[in-house]
N, CA and C of each residue as an Amber inpcrd file, in Angstrom:
protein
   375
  40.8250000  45.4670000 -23.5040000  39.7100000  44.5410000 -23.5440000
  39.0260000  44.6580000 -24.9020000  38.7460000  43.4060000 -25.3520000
  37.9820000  44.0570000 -26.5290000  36.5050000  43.5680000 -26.7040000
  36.1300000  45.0200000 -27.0950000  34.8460000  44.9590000 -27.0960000
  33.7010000  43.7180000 -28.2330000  32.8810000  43.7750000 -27.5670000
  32.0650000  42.5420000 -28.5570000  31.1670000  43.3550000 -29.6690000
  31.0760000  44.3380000 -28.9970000  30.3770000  45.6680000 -30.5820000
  31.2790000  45.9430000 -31.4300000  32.2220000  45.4440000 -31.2480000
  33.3610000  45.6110000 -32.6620000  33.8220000  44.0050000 -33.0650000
  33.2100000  43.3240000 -32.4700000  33.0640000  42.0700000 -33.0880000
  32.4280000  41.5890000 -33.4020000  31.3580000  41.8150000 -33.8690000
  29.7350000  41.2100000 -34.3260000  29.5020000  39.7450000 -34.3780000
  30.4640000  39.2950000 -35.2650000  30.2940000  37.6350000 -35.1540000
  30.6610000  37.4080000 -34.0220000  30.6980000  37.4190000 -33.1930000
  30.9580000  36.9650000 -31.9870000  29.2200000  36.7130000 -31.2850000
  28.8200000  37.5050000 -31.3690000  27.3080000  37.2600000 -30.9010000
  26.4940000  36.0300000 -31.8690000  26.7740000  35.6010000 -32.7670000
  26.3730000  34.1950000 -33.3240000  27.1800000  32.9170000 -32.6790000
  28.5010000  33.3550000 -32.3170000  29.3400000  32.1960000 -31.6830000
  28.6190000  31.8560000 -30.2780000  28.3380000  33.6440000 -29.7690000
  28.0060000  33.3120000 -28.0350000  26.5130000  32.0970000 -28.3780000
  26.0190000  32.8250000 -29.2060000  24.6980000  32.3220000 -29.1610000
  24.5080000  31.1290000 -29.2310000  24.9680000  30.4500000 -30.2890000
  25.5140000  29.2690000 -30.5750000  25.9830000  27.9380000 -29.5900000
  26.6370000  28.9040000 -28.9430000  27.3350000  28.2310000 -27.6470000
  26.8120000  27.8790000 -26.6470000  25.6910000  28.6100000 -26.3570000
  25.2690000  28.5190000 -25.2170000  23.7810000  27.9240000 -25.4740000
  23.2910000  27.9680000 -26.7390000  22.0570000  27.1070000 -26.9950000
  22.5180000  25.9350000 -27.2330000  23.4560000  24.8470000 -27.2980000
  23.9850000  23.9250000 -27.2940000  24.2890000  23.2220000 -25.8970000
  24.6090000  24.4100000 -25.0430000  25.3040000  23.8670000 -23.7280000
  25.0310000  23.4030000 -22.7130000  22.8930000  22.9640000 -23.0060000
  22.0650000  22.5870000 -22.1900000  20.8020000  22.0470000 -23.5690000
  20.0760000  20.9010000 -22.6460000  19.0900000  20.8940000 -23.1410000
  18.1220000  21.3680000 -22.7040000  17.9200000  21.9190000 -21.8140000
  16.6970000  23.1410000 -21.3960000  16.6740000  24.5460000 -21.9890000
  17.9410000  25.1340000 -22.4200000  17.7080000  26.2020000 -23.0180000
  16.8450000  26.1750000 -24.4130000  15.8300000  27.0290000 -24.4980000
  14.5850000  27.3050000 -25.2150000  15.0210000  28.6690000 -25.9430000
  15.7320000  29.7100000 -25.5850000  15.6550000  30.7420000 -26.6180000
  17.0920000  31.6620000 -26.1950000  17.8470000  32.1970000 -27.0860000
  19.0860000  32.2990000 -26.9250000  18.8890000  34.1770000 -27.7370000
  19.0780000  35.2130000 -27.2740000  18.8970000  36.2000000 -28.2930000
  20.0680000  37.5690000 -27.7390000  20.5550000  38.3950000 -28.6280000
  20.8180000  39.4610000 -28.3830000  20.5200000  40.5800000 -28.7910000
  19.6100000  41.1090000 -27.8650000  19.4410000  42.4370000 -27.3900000
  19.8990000  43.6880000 -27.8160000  19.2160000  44.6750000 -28.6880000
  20.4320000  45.5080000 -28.7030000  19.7420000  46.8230000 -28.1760000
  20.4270000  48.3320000 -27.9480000  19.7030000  49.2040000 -27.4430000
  18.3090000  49.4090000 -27.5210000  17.6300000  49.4160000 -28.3780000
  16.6280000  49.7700000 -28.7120000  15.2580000  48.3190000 -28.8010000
  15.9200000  47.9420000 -28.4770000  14.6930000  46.6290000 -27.5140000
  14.8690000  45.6500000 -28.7480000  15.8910000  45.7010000 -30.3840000
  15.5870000  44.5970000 -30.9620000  16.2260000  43.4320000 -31.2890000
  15.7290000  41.8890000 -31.3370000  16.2980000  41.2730000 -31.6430000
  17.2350000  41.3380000 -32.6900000  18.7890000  41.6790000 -32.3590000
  19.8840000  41.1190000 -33.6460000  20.5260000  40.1380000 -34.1370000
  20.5300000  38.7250000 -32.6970000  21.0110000  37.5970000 -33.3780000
  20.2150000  36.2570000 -32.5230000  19.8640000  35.5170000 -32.8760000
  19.9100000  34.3160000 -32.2090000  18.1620000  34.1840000 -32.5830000
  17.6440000  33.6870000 -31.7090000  16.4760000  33.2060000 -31.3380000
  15.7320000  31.8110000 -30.5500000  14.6810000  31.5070000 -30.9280000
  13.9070000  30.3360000 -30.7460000  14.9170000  28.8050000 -30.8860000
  14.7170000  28.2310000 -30.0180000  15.7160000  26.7820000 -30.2840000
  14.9620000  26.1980000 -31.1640000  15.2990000  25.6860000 -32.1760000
  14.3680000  24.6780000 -33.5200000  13.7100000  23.6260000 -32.6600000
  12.5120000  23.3730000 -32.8970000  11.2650000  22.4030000 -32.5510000
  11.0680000  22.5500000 -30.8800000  11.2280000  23.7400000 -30.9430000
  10.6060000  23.8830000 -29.4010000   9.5550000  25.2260000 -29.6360000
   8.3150000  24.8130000 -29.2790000   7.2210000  25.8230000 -29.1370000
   7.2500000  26.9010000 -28.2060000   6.9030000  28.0740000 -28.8020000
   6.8370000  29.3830000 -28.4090000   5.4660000  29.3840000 -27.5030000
   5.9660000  30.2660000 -26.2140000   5.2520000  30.4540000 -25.4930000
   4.3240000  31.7310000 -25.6310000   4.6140000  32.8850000 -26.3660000
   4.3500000  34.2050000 -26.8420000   4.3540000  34.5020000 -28.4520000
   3.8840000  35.3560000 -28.5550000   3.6660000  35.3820000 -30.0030000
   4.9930000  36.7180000 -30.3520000   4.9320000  36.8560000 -31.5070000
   6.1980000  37.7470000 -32.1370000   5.7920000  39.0830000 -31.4900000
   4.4050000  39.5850000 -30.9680000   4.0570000  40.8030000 -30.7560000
   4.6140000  41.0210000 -29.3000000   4.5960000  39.6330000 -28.5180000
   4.5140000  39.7990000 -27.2060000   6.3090000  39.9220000 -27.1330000
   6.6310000  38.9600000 -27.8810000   8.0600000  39.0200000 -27.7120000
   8.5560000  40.4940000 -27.6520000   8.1510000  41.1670000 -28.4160000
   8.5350000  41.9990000 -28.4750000   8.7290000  43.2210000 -27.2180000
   7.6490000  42.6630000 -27.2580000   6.8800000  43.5930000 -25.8650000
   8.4570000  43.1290000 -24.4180000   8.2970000  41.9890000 -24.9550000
   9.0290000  41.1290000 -23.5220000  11.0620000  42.0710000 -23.5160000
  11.0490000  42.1580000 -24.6070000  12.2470000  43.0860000 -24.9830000
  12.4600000  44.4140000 -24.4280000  11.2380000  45.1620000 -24.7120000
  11.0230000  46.3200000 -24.5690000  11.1410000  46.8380000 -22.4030000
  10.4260000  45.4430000 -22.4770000  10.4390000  45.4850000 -20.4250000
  11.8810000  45.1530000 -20.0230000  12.4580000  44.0880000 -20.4920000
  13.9040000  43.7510000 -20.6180000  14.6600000  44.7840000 -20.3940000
  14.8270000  45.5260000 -21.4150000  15.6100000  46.6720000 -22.2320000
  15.3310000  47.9370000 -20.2910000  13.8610000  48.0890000 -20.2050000
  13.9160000  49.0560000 -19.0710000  14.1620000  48.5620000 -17.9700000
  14.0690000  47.4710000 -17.7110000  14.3460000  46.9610000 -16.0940000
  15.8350000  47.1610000 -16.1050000  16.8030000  46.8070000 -17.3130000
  17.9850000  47.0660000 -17.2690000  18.4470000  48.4230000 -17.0810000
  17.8720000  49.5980000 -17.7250000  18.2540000  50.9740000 -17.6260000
  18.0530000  51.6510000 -16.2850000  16.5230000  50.4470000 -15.5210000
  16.4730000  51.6090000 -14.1790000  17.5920000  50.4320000 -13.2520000
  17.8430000  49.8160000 -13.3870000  19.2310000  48.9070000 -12.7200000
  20.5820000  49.4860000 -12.8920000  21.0930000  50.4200000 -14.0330000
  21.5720000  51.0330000 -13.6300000  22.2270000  52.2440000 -13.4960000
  20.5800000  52.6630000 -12.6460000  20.7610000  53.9970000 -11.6270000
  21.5250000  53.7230000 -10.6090000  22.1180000  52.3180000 -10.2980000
  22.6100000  52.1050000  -8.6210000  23.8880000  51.5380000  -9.3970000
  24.6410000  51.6500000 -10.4580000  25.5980000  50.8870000 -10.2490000
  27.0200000  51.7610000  -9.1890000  26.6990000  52.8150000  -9.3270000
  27.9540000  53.7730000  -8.8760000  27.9810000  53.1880000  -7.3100000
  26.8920000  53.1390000  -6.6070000  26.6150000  52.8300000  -5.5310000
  27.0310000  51.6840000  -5.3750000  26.6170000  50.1930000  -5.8150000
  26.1220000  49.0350000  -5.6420000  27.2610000  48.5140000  -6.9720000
  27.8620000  48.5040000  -7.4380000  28.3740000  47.7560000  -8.7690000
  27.3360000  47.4860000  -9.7410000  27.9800000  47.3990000 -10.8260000
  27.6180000  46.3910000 -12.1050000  26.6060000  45.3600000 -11.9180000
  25.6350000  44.7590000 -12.7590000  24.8950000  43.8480000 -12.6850000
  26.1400000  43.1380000 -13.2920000  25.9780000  41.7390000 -12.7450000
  26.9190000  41.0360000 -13.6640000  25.3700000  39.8240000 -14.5410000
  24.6360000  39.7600000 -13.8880000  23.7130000  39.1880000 -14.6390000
  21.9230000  39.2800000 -13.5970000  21.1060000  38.7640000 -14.1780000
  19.6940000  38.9500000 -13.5490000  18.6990000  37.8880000 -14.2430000
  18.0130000  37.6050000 -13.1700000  17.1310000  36.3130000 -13.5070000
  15.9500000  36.1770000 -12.8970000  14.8900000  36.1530000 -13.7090000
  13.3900000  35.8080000 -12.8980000  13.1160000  33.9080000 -13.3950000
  12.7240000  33.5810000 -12.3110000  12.7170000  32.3850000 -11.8300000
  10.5770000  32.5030000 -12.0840000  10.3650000  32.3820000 -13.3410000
   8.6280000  32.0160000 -13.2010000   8.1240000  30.5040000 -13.2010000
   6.7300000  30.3310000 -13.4970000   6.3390000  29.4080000 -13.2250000
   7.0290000  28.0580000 -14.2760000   7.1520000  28.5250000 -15.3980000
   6.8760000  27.8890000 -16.8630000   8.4290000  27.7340000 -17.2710000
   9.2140000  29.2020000 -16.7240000   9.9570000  28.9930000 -17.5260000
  11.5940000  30.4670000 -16.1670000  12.7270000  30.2750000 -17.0410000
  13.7420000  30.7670000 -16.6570000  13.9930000  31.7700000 -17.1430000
  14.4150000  32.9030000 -17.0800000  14.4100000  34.2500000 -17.5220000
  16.0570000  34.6630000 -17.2700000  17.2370000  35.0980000 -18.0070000
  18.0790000  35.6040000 -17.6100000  18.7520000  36.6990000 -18.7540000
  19.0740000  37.6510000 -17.8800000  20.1340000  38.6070000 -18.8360000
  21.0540000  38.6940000 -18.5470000  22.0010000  39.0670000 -19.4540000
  23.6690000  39.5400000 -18.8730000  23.5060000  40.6370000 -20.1320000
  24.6140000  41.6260000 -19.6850000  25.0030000  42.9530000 -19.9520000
  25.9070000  42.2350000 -20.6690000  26.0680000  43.1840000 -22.3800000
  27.5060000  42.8540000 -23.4090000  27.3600000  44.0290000 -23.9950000
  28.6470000  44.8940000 -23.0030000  28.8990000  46.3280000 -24.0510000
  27.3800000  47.1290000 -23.8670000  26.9840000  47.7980000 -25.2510000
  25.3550000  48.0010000 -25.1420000  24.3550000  47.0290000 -25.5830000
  24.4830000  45.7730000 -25.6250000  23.4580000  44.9770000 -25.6210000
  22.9320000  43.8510000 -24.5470000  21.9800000  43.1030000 -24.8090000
  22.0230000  42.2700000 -23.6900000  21.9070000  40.7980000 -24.6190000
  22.1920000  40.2440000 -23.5280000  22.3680000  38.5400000 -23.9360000
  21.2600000  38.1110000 -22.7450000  19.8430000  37.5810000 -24.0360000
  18.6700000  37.0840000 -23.2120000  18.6350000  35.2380000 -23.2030000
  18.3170000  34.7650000 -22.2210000  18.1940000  33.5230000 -22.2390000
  17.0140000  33.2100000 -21.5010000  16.4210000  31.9030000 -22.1990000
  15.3550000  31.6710000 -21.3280000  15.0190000  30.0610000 -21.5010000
  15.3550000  29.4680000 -20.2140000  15.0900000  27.8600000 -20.2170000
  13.9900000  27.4420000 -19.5430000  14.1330000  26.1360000 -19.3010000
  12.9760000  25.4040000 -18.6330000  13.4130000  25.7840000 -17.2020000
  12.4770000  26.1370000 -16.5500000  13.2160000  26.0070000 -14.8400000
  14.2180000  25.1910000 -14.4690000  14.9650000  25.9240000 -13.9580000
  16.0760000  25.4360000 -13.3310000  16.7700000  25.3550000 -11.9160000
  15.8250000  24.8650000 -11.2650000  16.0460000  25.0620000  -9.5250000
  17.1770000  25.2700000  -9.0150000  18.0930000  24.0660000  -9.7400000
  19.5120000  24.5300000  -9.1730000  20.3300000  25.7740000  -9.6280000
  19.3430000  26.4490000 -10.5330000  20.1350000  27.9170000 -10.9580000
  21.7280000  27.6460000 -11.3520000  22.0270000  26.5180000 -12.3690000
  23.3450000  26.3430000 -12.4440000  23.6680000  27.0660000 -14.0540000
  22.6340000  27.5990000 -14.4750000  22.4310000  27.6450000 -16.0840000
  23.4180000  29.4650000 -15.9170000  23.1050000  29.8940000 -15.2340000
  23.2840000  31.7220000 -15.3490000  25.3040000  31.4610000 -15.1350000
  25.6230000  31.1020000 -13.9110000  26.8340000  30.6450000 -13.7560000
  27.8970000  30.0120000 -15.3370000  27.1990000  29.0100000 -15.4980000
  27.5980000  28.8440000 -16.8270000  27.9000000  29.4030000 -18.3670000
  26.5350000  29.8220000 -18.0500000  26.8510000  31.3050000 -19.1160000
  27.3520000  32.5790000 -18.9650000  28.2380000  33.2790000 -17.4210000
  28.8070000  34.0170000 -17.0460000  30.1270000  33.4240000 -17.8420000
  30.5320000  31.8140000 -17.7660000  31.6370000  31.5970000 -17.7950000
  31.9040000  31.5790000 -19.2900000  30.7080000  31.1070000 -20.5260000
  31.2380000  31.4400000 -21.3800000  31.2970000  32.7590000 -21.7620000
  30.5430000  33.5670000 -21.6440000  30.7100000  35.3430000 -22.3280000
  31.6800000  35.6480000 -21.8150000  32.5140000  35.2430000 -20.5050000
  33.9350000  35.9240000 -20.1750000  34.8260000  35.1660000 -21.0590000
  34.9400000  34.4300000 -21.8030000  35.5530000  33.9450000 -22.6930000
  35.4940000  34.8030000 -23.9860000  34.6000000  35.6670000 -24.2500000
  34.8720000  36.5940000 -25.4780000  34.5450000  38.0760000 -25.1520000
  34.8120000  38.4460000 -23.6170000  35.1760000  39.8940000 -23.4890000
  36.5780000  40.0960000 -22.5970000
């Protein structure tokens, strides 16, 4: 299998890809251990809901909800992905290697957005 931490450009392609592959997606980023943004970001002419401080912050909670998730994988499997459903807006992560792939759209009731983007990242691991 090959890994996507030994492919770096690959995380501009995912990113790329998947901020294109909807018009609700608002922010496309990857995650890396240590809570910081390394590729992607903000979709051009769409307003930020948080400021650069908070973002940050929003990483940092990211980054731990993922680490205490998994304490249960031995038990329970792998996250294959995770999503908070708020008022404003769509929240999702998926696991790549040691980073994460953050997305965040306009609500999406039919939750068809996470599915979709399962299907492209299995296309480059």
């Amino acid at each position: 299998m090959i890994s996507l931490i030994d492919k770096p450009a690959n995380y501009s392609a995912i990113c790329d890809q998947i901020m294109k592959m909807d018009p609700k997606i608002r922010f496309v980023g990857i995650i890396n251990n240590k809570g910081r943004l390394v590729e992607g970001g903000m979709k051009e002419g769409v307003p930020t809901l948080s400021s650069p401080k908070e973002d940050e912050m929003i990483f940092m909670e990211l980054l731990l909800r993922i680490k205490m998730r998994q304490e249960f994988d031995a038990q329970l499997g792998k996250v294959k992905f995770a999503l908070a459903l708020r008022e404003k807006i769509l929240e999702m992560s998926f696991q790549i290697d040691n980073h994460v792939l953050f997305v965040v759209s306009e609500p999406d009731e039919g939750l068809t957005l996470p599915k979709k983007i399962s299907q492209i990242i299995s296309g480059y691991v």
